[in-house]
Short mmCIF file of C-alpha atoms and ligand atoms in Angstrom, two decimals:
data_model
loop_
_atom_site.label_atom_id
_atom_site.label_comp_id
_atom_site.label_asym_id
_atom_site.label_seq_id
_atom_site.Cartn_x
_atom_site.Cartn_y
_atom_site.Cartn_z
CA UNK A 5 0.00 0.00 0.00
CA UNK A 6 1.23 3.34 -1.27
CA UNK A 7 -0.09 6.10 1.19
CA UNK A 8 1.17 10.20 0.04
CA UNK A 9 0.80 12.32 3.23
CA UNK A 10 0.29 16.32 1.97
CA UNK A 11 3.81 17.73 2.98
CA UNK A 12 2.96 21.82 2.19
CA UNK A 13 3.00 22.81 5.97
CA UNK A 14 2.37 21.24 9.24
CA UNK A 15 2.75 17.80 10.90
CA UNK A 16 3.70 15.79 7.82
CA UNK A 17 6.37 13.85 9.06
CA UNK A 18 5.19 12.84 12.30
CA UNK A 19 2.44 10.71 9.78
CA UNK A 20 5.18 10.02 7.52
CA UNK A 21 6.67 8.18 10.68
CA UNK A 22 3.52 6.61 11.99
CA UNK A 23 2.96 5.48 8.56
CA UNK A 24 6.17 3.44 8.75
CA UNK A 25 5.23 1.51 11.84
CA UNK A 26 2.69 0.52 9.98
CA UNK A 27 4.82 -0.95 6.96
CA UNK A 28 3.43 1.37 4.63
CA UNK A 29 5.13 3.48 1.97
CA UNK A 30 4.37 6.81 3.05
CA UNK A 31 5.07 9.82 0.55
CA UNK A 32 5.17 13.60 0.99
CA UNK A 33 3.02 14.93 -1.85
CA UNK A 34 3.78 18.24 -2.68
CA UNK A 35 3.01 18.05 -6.49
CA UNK A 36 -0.51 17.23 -8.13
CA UNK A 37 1.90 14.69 -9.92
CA UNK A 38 2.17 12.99 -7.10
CA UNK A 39 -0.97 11.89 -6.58
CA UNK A 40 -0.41 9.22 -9.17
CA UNK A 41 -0.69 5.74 -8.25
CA UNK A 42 -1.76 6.24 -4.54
CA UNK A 43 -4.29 4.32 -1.96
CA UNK A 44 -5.11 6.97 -0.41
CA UNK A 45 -3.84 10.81 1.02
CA UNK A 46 -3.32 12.41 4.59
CA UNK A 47 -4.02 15.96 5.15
CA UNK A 48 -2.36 16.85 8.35
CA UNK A 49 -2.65 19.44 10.92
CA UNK A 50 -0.85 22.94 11.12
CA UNK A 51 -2.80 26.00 9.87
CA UNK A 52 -5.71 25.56 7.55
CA UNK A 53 -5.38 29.21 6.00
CA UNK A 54 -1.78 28.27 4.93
CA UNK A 55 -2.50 24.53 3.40
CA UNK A 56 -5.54 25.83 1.45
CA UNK A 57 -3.99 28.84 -0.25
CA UNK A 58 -1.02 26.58 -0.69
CA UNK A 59 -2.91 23.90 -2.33
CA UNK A 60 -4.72 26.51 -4.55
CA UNK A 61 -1.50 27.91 -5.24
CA UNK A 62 0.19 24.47 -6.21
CA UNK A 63 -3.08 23.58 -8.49
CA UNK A 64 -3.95 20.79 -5.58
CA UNK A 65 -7.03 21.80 -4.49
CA UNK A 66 -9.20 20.86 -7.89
CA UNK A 67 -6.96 17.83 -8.60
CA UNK A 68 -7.73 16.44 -4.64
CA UNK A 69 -12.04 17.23 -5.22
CA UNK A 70 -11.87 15.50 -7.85
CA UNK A 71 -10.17 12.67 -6.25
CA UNK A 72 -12.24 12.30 -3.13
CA UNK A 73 -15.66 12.76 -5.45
CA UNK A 74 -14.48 9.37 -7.09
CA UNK A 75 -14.08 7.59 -3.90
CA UNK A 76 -10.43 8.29 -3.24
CA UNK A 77 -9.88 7.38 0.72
CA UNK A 78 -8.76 10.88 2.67
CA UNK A 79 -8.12 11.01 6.03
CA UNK A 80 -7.90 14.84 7.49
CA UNK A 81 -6.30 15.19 11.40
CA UNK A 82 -7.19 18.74 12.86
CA UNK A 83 -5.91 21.54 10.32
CA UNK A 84 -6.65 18.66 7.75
CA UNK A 85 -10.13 17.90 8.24
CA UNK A 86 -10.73 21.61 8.59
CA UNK A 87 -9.07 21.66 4.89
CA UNK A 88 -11.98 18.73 3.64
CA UNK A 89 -15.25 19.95 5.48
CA UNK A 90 -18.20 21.48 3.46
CA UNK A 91 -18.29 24.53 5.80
CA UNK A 92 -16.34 26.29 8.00
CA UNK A 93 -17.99 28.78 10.90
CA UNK A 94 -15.44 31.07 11.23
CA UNK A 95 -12.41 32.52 9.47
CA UNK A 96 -12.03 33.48 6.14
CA UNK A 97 -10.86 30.11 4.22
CA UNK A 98 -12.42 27.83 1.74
CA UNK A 99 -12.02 24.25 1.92
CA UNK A 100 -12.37 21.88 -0.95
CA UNK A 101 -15.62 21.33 0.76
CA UNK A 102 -15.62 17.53 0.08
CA UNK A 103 -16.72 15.87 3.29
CA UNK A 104 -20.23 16.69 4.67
CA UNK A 105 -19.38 18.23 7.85
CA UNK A 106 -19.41 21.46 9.47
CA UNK A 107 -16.52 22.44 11.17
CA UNK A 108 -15.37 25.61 13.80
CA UNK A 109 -11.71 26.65 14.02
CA UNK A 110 -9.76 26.93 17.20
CA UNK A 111 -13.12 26.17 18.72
CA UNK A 112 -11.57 25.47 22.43
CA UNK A 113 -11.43 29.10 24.69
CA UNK A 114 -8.45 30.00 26.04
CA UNK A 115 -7.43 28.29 29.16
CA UNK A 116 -8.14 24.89 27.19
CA UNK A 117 -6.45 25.69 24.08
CA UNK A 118 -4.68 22.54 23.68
CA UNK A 119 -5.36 19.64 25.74
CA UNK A 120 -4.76 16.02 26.01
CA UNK A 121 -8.28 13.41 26.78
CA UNK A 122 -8.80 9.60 26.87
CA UNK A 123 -11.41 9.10 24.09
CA UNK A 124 -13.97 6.82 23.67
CA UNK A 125 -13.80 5.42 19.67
CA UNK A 126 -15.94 2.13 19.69
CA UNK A 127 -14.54 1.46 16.12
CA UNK A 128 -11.00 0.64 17.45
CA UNK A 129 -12.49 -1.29 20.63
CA UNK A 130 -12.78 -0.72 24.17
CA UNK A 131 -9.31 0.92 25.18
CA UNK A 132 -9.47 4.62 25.35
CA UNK A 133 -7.76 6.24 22.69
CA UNK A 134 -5.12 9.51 23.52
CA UNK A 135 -6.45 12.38 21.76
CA UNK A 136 -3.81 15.36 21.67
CA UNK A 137 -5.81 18.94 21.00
CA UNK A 138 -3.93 21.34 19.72
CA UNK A 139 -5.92 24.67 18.74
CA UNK A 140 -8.35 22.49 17.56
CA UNK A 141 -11.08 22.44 15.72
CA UNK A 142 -14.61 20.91 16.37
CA UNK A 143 -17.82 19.36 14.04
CA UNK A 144 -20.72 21.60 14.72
CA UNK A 145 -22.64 19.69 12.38
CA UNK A 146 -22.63 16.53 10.27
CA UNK A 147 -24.63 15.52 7.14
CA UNK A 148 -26.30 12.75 5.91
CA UNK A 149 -24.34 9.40 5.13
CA UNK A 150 -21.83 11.06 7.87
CA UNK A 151 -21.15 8.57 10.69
CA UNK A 152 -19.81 9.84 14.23
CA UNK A 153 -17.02 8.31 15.83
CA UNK A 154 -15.87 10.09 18.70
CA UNK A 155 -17.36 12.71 21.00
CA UNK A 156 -15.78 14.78 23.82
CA UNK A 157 -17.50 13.98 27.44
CA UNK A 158 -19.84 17.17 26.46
CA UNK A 159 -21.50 15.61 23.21
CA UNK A 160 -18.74 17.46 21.02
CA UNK A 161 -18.16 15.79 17.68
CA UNK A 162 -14.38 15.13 17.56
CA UNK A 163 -14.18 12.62 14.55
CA UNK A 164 -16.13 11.02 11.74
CA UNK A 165 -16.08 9.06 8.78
CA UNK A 166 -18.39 9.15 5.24
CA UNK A 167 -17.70 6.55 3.02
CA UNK A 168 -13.78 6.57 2.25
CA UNK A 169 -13.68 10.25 3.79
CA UNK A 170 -12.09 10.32 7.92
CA UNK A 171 -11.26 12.89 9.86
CA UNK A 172 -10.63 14.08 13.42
CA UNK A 173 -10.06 17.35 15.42
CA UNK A 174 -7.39 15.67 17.36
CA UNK A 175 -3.48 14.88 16.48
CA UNK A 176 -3.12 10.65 16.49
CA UNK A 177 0.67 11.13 14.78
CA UNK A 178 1.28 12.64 17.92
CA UNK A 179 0.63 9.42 20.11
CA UNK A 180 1.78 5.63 20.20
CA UNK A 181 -1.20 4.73 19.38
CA UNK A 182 -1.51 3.45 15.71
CA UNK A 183 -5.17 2.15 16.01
CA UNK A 184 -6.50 5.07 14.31
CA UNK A 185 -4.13 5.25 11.09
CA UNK A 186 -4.90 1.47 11.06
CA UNK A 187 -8.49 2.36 10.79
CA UNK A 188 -7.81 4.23 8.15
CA UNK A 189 -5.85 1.72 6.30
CA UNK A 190 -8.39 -0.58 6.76
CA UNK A 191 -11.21 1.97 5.35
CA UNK A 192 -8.83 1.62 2.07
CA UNK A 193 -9.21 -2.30 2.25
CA UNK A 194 -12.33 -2.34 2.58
CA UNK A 195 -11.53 -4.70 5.79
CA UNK A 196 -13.91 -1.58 7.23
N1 LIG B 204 -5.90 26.09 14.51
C1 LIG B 204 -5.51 25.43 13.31
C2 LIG B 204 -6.38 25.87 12.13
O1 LIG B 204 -7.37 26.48 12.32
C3 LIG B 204 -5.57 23.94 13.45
C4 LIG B 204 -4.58 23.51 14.49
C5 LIG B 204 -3.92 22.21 14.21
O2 LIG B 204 -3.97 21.67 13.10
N2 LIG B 204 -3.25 21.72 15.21
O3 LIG B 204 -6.06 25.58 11.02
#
């Protein structure tokens, strides 16, 4: 499996490492070239504003819609599934509005603006998982054919999947845990 992480700013090679625990060939994508001949694409965390104008700027924005609309597995973490929603509440950005979800930037006040949480994720079993927040984001909203996967003790959305699409607010490249990048691998299999 050939898995291109999107390397334009942020924490690409933290997934670029993950990815290799996993025995996966894991390539920074930087290029709409080199999206060629890949299972699937990570959009990582970092700032939102930057990726997107970067991706418009590097003609990656149109090539990755089209992509996803044909079933192409993404998986966005924080900044990256900010990059993927349909809407965004706040701030002046425009995502490639793929995924039906509706998202809020640095959505956490202050005095909680980055935090770490055991989460409950029933699709990768009963042991918590460690979800790092880092000026993150939340789902205010999800459409139809969207499936929730994790909520905060409150009832906040924190990560969901439609079809081939996955995304969380959190930072799982920043843990030991690989469960959740194995999810995703497994979304590409079909094994989920
Ligand atoms: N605050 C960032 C944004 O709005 C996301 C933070 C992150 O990816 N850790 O893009």
């Amino acid at each position: 499996m050939k898995i291109g992480v999107l390397a334009l700013q942020g924490a690409f090679a933290e997934h670029i490492e993950l990815l290799k625990k996993l025995k996966v060939d894991a390539v920074p994508v930087r290029l709409p070239r080199q999206l060629e001949g890949l299972d699937g694409l990570i959009i990582p965390g970092g700032e939102s504003t930057t990726i997107t104008k970067l991706m418009a700027n590097y003609n990656l924005a149109h090539k990755i819609n089209e992509l996803a609309r044909e079933g192409f597995p993404i998986f966005g973490t924080c900044a990256g599934m900010i990059v993927i929603a349909s809407g965004v509440a706040n701030g002046k950005i425009t995502p490639i509005g793929v995924m039906a979800i509706k998202v809020k930037r640095n959505a956490f006040g202050r005095q909680v603006d980055s935090f770490e949480t055991e989460l409950s994720i029933p699709v990768l079993g009963k042991k918590p998982f460690p979800g790092v927040f880092i000026r993150a984001p939340l789902i205010e909203s999800v459409g139809r054919g969207v499936e929730v996967l994790a909520k905060l003790a409150d009832g906040t959305i924190v990560a969901a999947r439609q079809g081939k699409l996955l995304v969380c607010a959190f930072h799982p490249e920043l843990t030991d845990d690989l469960r959740f990048h194995r999810y995703f691998l497994d979304i590409i299999s079909g094994k989920r």
